[in-house]
Short mmCIF file of C-alpha atoms in Angstrom, two decimals:
data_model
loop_
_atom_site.label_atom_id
_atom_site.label_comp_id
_atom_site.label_asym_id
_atom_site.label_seq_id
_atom_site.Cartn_x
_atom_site.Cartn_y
_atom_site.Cartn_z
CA UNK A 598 -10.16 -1.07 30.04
CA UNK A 599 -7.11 -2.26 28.69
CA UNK A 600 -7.07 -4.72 25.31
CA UNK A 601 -4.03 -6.28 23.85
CA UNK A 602 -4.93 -7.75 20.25
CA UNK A 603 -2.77 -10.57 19.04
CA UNK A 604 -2.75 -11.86 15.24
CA UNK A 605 -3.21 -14.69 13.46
CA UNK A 606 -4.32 -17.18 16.32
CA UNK A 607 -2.02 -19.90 14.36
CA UNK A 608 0.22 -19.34 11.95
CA UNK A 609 2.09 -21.98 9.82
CA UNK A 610 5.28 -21.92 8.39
CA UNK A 611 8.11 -23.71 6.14
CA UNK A 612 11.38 -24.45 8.35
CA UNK A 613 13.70 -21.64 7.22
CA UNK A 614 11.45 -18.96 6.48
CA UNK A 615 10.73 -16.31 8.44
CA UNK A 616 7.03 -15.98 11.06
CA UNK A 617 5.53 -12.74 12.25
CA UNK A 618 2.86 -11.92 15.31
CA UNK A 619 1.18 -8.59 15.58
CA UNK A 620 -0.49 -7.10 18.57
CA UNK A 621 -2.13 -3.74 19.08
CA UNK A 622 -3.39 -2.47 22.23
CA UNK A 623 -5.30 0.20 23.60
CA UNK A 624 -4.07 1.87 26.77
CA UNK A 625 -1.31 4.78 25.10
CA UNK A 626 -0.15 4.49 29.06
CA UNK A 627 1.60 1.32 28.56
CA UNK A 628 5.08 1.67 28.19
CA UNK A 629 6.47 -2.30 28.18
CA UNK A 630 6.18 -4.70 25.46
CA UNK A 631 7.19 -8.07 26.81
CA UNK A 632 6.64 -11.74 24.45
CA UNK A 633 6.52 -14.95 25.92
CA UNK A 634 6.41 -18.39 24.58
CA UNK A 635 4.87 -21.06 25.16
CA UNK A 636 6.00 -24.47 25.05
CA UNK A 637 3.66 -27.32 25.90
CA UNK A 638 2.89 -28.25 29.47
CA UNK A 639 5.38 -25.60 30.29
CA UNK A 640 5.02 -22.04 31.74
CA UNK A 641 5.22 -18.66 29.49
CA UNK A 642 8.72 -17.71 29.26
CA UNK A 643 9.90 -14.57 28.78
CA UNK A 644 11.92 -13.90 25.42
CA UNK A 645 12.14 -10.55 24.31
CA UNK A 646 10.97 -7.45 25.49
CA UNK A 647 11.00 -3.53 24.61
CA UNK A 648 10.25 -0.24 25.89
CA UNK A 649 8.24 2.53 24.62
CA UNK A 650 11.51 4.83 24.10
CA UNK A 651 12.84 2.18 21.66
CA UNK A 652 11.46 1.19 17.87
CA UNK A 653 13.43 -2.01 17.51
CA UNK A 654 14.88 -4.63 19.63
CA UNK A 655 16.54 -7.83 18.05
CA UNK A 656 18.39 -10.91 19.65
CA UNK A 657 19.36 -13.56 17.56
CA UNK A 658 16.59 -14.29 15.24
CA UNK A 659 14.01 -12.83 16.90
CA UNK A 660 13.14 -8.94 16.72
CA UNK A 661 10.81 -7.03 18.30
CA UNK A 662 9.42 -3.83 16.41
CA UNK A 663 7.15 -1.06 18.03
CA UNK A 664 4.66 1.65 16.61
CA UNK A 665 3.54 4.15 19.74
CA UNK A 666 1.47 6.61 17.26
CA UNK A 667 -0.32 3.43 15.90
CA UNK A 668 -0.27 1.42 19.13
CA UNK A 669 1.11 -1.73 17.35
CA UNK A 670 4.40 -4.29 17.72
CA UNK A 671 5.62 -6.89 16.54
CA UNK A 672 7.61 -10.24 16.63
CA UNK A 673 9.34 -11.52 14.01
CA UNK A 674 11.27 -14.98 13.76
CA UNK A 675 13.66 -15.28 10.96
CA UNK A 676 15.14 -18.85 9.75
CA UNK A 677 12.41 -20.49 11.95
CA UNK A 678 13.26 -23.74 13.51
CA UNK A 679 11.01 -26.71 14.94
CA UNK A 680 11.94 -25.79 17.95
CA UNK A 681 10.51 -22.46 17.45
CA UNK A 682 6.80 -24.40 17.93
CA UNK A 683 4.86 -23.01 20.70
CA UNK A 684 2.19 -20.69 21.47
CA UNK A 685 3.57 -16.80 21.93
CA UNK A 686 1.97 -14.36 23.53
CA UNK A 687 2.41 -10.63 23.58
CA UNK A 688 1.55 -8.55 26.27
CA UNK A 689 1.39 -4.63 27.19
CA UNK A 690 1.89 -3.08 30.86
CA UNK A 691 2.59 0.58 32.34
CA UNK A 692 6.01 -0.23 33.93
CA UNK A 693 4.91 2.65 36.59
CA UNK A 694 1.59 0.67 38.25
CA UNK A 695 2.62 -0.43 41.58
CA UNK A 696 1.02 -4.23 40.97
CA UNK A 697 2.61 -4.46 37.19
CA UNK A 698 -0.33 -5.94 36.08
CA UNK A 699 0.22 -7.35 32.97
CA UNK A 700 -2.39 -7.20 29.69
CA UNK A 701 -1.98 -10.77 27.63
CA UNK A 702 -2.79 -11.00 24.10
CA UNK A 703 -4.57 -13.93 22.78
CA UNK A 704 -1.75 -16.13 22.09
CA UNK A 705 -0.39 -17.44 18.61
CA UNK A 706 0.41 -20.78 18.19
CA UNK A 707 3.19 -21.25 15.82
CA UNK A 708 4.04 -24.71 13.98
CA UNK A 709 7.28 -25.28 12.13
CA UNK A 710 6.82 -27.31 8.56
CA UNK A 711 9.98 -29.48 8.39
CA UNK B 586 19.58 -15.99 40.35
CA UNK B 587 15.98 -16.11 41.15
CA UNK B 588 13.46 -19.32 40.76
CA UNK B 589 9.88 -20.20 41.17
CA UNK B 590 8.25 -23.19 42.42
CA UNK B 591 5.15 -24.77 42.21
CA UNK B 592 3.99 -27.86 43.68
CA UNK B 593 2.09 -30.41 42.84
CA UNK B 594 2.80 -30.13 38.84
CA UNK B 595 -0.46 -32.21 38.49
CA UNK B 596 -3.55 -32.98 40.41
CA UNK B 597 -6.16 -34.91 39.91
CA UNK B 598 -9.27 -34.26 42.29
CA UNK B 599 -12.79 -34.87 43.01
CA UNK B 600 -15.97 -32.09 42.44
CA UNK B 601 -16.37 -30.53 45.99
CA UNK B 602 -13.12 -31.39 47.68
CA UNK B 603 -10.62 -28.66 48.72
CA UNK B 604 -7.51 -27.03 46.69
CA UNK B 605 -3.79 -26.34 48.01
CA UNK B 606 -1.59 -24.81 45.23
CA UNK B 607 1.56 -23.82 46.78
CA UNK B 608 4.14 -21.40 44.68
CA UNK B 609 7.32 -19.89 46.52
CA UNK B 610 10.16 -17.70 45.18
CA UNK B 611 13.58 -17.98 45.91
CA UNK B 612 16.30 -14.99 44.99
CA UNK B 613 14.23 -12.21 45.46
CA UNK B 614 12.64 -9.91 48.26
CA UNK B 615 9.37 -8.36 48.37
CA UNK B 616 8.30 -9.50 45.02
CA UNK B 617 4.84 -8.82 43.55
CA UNK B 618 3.01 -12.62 42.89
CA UNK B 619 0.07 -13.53 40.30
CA UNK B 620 -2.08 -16.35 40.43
CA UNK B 621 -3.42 -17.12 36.98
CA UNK B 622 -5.47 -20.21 35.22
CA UNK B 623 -4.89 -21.43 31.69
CA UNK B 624 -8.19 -23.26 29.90
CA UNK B 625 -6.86 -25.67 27.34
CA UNK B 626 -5.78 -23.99 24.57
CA UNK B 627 -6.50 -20.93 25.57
CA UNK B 628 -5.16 -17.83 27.30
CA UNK B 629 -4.05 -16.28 30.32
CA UNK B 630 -6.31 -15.31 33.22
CA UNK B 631 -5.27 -13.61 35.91
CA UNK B 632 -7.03 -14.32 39.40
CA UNK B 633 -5.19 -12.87 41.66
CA UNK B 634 -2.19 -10.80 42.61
CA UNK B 635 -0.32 -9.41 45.90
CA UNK B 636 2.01 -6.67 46.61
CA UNK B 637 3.24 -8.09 50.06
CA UNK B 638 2.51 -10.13 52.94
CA UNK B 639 -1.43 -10.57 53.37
CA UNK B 640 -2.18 -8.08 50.44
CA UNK B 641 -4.62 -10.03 48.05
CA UNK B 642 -6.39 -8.38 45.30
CA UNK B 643 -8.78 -10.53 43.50
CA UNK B 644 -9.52 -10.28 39.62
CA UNK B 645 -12.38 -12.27 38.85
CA UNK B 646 -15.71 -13.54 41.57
CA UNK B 647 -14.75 -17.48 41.73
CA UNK B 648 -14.95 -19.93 44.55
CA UNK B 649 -10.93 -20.14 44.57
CA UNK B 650 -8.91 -17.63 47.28
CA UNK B 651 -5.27 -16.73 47.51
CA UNK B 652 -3.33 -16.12 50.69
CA UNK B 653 -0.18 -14.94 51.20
CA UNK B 654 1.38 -15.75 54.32
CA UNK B 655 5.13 -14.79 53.92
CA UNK B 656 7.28 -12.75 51.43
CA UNK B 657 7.92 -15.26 48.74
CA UNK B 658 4.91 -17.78 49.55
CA UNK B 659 1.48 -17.77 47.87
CA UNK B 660 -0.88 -20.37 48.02
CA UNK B 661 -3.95 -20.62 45.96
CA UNK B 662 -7.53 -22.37 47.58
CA UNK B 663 -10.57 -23.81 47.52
CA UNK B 664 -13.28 -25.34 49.84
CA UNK B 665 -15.08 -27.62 47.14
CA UNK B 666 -13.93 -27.24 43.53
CA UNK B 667 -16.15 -26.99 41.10
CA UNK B 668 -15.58 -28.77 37.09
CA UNK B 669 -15.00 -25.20 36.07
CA UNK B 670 -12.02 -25.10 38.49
CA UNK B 671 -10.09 -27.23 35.73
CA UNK B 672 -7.14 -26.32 34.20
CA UNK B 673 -3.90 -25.17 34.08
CA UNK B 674 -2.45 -22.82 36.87
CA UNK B 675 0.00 -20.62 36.60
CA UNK B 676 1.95 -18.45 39.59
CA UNK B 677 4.10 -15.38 38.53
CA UNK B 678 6.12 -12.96 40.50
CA UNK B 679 7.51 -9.28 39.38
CA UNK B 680 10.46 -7.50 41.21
CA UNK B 681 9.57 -4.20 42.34
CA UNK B 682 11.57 -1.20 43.16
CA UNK B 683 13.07 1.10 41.04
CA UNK B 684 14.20 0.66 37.47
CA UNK B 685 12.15 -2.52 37.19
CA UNK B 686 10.06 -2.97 33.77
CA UNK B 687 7.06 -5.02 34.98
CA UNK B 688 8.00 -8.38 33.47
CA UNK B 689 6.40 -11.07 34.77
CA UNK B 690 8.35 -14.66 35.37
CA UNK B 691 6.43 -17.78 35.29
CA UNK B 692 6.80 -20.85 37.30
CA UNK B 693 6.04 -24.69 35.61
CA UNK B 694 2.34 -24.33 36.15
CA UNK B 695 -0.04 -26.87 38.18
CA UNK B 696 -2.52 -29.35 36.14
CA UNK B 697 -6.01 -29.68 37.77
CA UNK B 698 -8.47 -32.11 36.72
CA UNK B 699 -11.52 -32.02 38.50
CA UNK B 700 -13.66 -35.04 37.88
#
């Protein structure tokens, strides 16, 4: 069935530089790239997303980036912030299935050095 | 704009008593809705979803059951919880029609501790 592979499982970095989470999946029917974070106690919230006709998607200092030959994307944080901590997940769906069932990666969990 | 609810935001229970998790949508018609638990540190597991008003499709064998008895209303279940039943739940909805892109929106989540 479907897999959605999400790298590294935490990831560390200095205030001000720049943090990156790859996923690959497996299903070449999926079509929709959404990320979600993660803030403790709190539900996944949707930040960024991007479609299988696009490459690159960016908002702010985040960017999304998408392979379809090599099924892989990307986030990308630049100028990371504390409140950038928080466990992201990426996730891959076929925005045709009736139910929209979403495949989660893993998650990454992301601290900020101040 | 469209919101999710879910009540209570923590819960503390007893092995073998019965579960109510209530989650209702507000902005939206006919939405799809997703049930889905959250182990400690871990990831996301979806138990169940619907499509519309009594249609429950169930992801994984487990002593918990969904129901959805109006449009914007699902409630998650149990008879007598089990330790395993622990952690953090999560209810979701999608909009359907056309032009939608599948994204899922979560609500604040439900802590269960079964002791």
């Amino acid at each position: 069935g479907e897999n959605v592979e999400q790298h590294p499982s935490t990831l560390s970095v200095q205030e001000g530089d720049s943090a990156v989470i790859k996923c690959t999946y497996s299903d070449s029917a999926s079509n929709y790239f959404p990320w979600y974070k993660q803030e403790l106690g709190k539900g996944p919230q949707l930040i960024i997303d991007i479609r299988s006709n696009v490459g690159e998607k960016k908002d702010q200092r985040i960017a999304v980036t998408l392979n379809k030959t090599a099924k892989h994307f990307s986030l990308h944080i630049t100028e990371t912030q504390p409140e950038d901590s928080a466990v992201y997940f990426c996730a891959a769906t076929s925005a045709w299935s009736s139910a929209s069932k979403i495949i989660f990666g893993s998650g990454t969990r992301l601290s900020i050095r101040p | 704009s469209q919101t999710i609810h879910q009540w209570p935001a923590t819960l503390v229970q007893p092995v073998g008593s019965p579960l109510s998790l209530e989650c209702t949508v507000e902005g939206t018609s006919n939405p799809n809705l997703y049930w889905y638990r959250q182990a400690a540190g871990r990831g996301l597991q979806l138990l169940f979803y619907s499509v519309g008003i009594g249609q429950i499709s169930s992801e994984v064998p487990q002593n918990l059951s969904a129901s959805r008895p109006q449009d914007r209303q699902f409630i998650l279940s149990s008879k007598k919880l089990l330790l395993s039943d622990s952690g953090f739940y999560l209810c979701a909805w999608s909009p359907t029609g056309t032009g939608t892109t599948g994204s899922q929106y979560f609500g604040p989540g439900t802590r269960l501790l079964v002791l």
